[in-house]
Structure formats: C-alpha cells, structure tokens
JSON list of C-alpha atoms in Angstrom, two decimals:
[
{"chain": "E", "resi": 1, "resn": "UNK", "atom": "CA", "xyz": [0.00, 0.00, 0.00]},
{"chain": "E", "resi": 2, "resn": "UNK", "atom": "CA", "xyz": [1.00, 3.47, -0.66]},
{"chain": "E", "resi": 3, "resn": "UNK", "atom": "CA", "xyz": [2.13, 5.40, 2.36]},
{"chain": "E", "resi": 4, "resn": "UNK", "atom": "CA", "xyz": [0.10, 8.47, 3.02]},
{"chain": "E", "resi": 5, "resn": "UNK", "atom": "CA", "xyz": [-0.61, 11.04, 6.17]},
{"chain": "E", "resi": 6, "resn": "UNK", "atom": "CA", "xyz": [-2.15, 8.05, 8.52]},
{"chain": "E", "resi": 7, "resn": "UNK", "atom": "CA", "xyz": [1.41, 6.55, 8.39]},
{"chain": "E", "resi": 8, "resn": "UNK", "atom": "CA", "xyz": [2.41, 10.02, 10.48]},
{"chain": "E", "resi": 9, "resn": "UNK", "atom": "CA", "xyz": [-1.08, 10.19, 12.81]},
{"chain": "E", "resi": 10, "resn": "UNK", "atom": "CA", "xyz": [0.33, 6.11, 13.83]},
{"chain": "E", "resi": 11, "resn": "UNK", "atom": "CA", "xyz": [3.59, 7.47, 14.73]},
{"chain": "E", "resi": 12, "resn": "UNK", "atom": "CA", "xyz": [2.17, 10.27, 17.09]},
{"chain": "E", "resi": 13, "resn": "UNK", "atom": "CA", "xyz": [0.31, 7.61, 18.34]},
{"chain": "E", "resi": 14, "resn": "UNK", "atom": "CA", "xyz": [3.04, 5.42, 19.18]},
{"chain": "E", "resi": 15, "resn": "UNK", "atom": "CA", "xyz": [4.83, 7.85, 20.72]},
{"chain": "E", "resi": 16, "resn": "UNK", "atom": "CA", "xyz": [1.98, 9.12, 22.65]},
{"chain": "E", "resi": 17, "resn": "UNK", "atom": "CA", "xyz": [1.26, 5.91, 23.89]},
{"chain": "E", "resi": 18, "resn": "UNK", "atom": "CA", "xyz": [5.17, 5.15, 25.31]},
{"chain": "E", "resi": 19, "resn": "UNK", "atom": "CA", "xyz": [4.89, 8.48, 26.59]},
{"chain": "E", "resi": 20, "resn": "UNK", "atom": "CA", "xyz": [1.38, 7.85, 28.75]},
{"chain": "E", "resi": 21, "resn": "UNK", "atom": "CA", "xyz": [2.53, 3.90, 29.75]},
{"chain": "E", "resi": 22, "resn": "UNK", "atom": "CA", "xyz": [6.29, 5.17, 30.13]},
{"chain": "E", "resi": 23, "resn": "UNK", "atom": "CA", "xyz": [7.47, 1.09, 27.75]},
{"chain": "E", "resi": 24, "resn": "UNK", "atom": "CA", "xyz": [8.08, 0.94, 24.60]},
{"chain": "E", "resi": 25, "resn": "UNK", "atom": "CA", "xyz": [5.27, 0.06, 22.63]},
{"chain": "E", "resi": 26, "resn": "UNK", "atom": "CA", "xyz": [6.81, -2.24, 19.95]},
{"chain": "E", "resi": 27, "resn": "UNK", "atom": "CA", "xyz": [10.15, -3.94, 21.08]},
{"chain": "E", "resi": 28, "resn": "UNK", "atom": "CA", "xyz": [10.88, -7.36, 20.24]},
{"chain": "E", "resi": 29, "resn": "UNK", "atom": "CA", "xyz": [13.94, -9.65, 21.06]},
{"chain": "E", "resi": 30, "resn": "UNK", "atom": "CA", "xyz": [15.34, -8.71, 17.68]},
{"chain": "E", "resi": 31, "resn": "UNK", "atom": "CA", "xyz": [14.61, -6.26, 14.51]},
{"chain": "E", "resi": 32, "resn": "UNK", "atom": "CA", "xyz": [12.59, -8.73, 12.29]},
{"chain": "E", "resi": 33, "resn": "UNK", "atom": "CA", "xyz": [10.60, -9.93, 15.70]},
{"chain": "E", "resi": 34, "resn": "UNK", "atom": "CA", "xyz": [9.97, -5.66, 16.82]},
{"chain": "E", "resi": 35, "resn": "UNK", "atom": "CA", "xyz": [9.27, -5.25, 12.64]},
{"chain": "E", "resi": 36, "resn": "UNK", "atom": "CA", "xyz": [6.34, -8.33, 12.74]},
{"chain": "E", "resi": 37, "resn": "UNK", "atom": "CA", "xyz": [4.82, -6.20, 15.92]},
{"chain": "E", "resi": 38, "resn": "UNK", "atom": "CA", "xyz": [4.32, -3.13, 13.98]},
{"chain": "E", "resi": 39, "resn": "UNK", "atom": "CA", "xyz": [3.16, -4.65, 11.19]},
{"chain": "E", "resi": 40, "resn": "UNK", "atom": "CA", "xyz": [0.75, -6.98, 13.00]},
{"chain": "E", "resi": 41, "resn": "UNK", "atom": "CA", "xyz": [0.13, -3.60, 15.30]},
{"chain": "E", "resi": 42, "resn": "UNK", "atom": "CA", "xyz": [0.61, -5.93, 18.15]},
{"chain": "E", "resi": 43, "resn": "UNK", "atom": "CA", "xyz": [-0.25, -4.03, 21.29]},
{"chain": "E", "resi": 44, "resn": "UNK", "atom": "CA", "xyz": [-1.69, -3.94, 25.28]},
{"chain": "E", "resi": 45, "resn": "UNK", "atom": "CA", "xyz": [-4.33, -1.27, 25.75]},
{"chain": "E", "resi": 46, "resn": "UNK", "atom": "CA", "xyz": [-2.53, 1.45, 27.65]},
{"chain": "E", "resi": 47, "resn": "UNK", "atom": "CA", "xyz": [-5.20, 0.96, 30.13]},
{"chain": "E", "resi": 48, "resn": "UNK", "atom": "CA", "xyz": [-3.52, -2.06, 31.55]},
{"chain": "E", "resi": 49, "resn": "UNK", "atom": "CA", "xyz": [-0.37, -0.52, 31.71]},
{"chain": "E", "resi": 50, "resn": "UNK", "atom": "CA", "xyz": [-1.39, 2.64, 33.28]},
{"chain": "E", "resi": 51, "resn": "UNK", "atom": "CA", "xyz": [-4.34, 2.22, 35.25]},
{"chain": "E", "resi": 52, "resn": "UNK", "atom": "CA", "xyz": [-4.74, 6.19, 36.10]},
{"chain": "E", "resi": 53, "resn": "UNK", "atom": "CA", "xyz": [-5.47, 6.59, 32.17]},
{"chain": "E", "resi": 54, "resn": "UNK", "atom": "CA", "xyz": [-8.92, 7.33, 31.34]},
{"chain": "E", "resi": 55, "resn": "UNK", "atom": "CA", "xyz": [-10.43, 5.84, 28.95]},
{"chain": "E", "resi": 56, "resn": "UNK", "atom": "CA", "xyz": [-11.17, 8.80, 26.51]},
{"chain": "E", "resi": 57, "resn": "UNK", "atom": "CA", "xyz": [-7.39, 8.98, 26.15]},
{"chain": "E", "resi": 58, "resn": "UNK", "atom": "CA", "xyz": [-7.27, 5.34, 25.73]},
{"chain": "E", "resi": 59, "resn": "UNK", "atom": "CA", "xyz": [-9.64, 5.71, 22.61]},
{"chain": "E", "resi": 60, "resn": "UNK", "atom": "CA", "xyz": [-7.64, 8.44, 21.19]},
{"chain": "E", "resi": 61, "resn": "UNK", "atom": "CA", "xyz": [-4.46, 6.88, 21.34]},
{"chain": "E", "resi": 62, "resn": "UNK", "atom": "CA", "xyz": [-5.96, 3.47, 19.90]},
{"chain": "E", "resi": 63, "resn": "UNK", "atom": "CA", "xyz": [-7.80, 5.41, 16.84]},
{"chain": "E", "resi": 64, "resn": "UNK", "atom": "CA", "xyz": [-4.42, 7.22, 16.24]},
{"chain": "E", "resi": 65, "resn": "UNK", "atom": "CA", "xyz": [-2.63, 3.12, 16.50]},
{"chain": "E", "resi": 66, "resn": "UNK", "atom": "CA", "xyz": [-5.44, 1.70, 14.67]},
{"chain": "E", "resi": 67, "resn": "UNK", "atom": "CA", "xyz": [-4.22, -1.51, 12.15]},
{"chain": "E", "resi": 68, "resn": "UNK", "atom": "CA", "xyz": [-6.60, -0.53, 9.36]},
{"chain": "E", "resi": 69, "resn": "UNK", "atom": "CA", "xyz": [-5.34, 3.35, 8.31]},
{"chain": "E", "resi": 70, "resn": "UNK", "atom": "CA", "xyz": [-9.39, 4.07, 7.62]},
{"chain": "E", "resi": 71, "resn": "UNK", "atom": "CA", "xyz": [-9.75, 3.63, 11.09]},
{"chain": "E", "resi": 72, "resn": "UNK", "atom": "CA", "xyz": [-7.03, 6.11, 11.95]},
{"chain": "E", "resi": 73, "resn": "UNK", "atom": "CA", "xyz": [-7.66, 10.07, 11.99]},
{"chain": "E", "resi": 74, "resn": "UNK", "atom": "CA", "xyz": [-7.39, 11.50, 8.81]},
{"chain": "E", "resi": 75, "resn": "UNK", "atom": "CA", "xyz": [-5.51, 14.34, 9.52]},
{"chain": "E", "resi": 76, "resn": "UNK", "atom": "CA", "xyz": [-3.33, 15.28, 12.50]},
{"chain": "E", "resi": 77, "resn": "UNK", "atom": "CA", "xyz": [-5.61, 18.22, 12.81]},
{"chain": "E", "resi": 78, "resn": "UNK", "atom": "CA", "xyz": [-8.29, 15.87, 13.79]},
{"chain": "E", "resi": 79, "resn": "UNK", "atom": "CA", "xyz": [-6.45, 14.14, 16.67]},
{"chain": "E", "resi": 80, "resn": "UNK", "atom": "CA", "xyz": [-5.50, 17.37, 17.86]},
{"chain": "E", "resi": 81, "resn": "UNK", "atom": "CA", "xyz": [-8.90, 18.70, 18.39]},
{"chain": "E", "resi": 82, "resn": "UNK", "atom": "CA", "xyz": [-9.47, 15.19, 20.03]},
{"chain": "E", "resi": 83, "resn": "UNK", "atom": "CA", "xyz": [-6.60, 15.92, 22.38]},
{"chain": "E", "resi": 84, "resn": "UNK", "atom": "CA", "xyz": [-7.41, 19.42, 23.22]},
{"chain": "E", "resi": 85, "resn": "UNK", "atom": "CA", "xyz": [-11.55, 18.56, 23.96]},
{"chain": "E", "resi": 86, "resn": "UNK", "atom": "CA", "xyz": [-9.88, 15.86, 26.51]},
{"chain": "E", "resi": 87, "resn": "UNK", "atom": "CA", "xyz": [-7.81, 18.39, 27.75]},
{"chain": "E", "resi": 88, "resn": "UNK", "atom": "CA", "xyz": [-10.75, 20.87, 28.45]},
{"chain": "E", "resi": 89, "resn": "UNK", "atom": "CA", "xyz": [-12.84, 18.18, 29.57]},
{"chain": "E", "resi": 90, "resn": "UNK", "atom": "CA", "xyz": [-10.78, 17.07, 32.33]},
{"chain": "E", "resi": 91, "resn": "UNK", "atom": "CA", "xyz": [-10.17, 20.63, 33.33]},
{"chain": "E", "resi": 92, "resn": "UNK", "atom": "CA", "xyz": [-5.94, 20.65, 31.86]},
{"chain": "E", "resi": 93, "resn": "UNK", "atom": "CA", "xyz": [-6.12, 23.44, 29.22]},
{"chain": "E", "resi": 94, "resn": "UNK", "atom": "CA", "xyz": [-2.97, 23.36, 27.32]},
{"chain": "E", "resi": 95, "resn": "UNK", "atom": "CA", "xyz": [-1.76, 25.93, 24.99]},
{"chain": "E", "resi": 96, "resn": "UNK", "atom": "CA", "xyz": [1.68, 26.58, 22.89]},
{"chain": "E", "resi": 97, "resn": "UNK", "atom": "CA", "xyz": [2.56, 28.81, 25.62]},
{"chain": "E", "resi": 98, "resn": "UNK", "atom": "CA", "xyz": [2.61, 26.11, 28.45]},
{"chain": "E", "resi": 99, "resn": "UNK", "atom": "CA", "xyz": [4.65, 24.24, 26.02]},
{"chain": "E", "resi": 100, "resn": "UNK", "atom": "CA", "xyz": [7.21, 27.26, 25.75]},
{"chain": "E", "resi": 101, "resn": "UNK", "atom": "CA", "xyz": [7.54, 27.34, 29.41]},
{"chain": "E", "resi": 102, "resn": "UNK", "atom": "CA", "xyz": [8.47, 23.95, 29.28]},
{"chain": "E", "resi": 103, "resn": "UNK", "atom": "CA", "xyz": [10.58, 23.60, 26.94]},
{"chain": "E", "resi": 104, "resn": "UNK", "atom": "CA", "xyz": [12.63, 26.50, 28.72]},
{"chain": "E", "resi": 105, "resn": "UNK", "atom": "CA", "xyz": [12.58, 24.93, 31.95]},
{"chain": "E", "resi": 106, "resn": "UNK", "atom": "CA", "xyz": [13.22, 21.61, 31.03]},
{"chain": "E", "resi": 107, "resn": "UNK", "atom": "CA", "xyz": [15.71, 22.02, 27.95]},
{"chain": "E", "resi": 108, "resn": "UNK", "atom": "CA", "xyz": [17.19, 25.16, 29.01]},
{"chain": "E", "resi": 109, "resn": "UNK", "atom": "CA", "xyz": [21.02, 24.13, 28.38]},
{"chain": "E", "resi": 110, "resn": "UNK", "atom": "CA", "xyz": [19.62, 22.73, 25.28]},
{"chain": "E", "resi": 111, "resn": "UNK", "atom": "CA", "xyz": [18.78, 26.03, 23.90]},
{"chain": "E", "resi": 112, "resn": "UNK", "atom": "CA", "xyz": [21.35, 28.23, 25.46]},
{"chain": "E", "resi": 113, "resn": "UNK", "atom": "CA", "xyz": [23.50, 26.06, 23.35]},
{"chain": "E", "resi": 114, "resn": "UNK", "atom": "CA", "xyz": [21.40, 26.77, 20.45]}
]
C-alpha cells in the first residue's frame, strides 16, 4: 500500500502511547521480531499498563494506532482537536505557551546552546 498522512497520525500515536505507559510500545527480542509487531500492530491497551489513564485517552491513542489506516484520523488536525476537547474536559487546558515554558525549563542548556 502506498504510504500516506495516517502513516504520520500512527507514529504520534506510538509515541503518545510510550509516553502515557512510560514502555516501549513495539520492542521485540530482535529487529525482524519488533518489525512483525508493527506490522501486526501488536499491542496492550494502555489501560492495563497505566491504570490512572482514562479511557477517553485510551480511545484516542488506539484510533491514532489503529491496524486498518481508515480507522485512523485522517488528519493530524483531527487528533488534535481530540486531544485538546480531553484536555478541556478534564479541566488541563494546554496551549503553545505552556509548552514554551516547558521547553525553557526543562531544555534550558539545550537552547542556550542553540
């Protein structure tokens, strides 16, 4: 199959999920065997992992790691919105701003070096 945007929205998901269960998501005991897992999109419900997740997040993070790309978010704009509507819903507004901050605090001999 030709690769297209979904390919991207599955890689924010992956890393979303490793980031919200703090494992790697697809690790194998070699590259063919960690290879077969993405392909085969081989994975625990973050739910199990981390059992302070709510389920909204759960769903957006599976959509976004869905096996069949039509199942996926279209666009990253979509997930986004999803993200942002959890965000508000649970009361954690988050803007570019909050990000800035940090970014500074947390990388700030990063980007003095910069």
């Amino acid at each position: 199959m030709t690769l297209d945007n979904r390919s991207d929205i599955f890689a924010c998901g992956v890393v979303l999920y490793e980031l919200l269960v703090g494992d790697r998501l697809f690790l194998g005991e070699s590259d063919f065997s960690t290879l077969e897992k993405v392909r085969n999109v081989e994975l625990v419900p973050p739910t199990r992992l981390n059992k302070s997740l709510s389920p909204h997040l759960e769903r957006i993070v599976m959509k976004a790691l869905a096996k069949n790309r039509e199942d996926r978010y279209r666009w990253a704009g979509e997930m986004a919105e999803d993200l942002q509507r959890y965000l508000f819903a649970t009361n954690q507004p988050f803007a570019r701003t909050d990000l800035q901050r940090y970014m500074a605090q947390h990388f700030k001999k990063e980007i003095e070096k910069e």
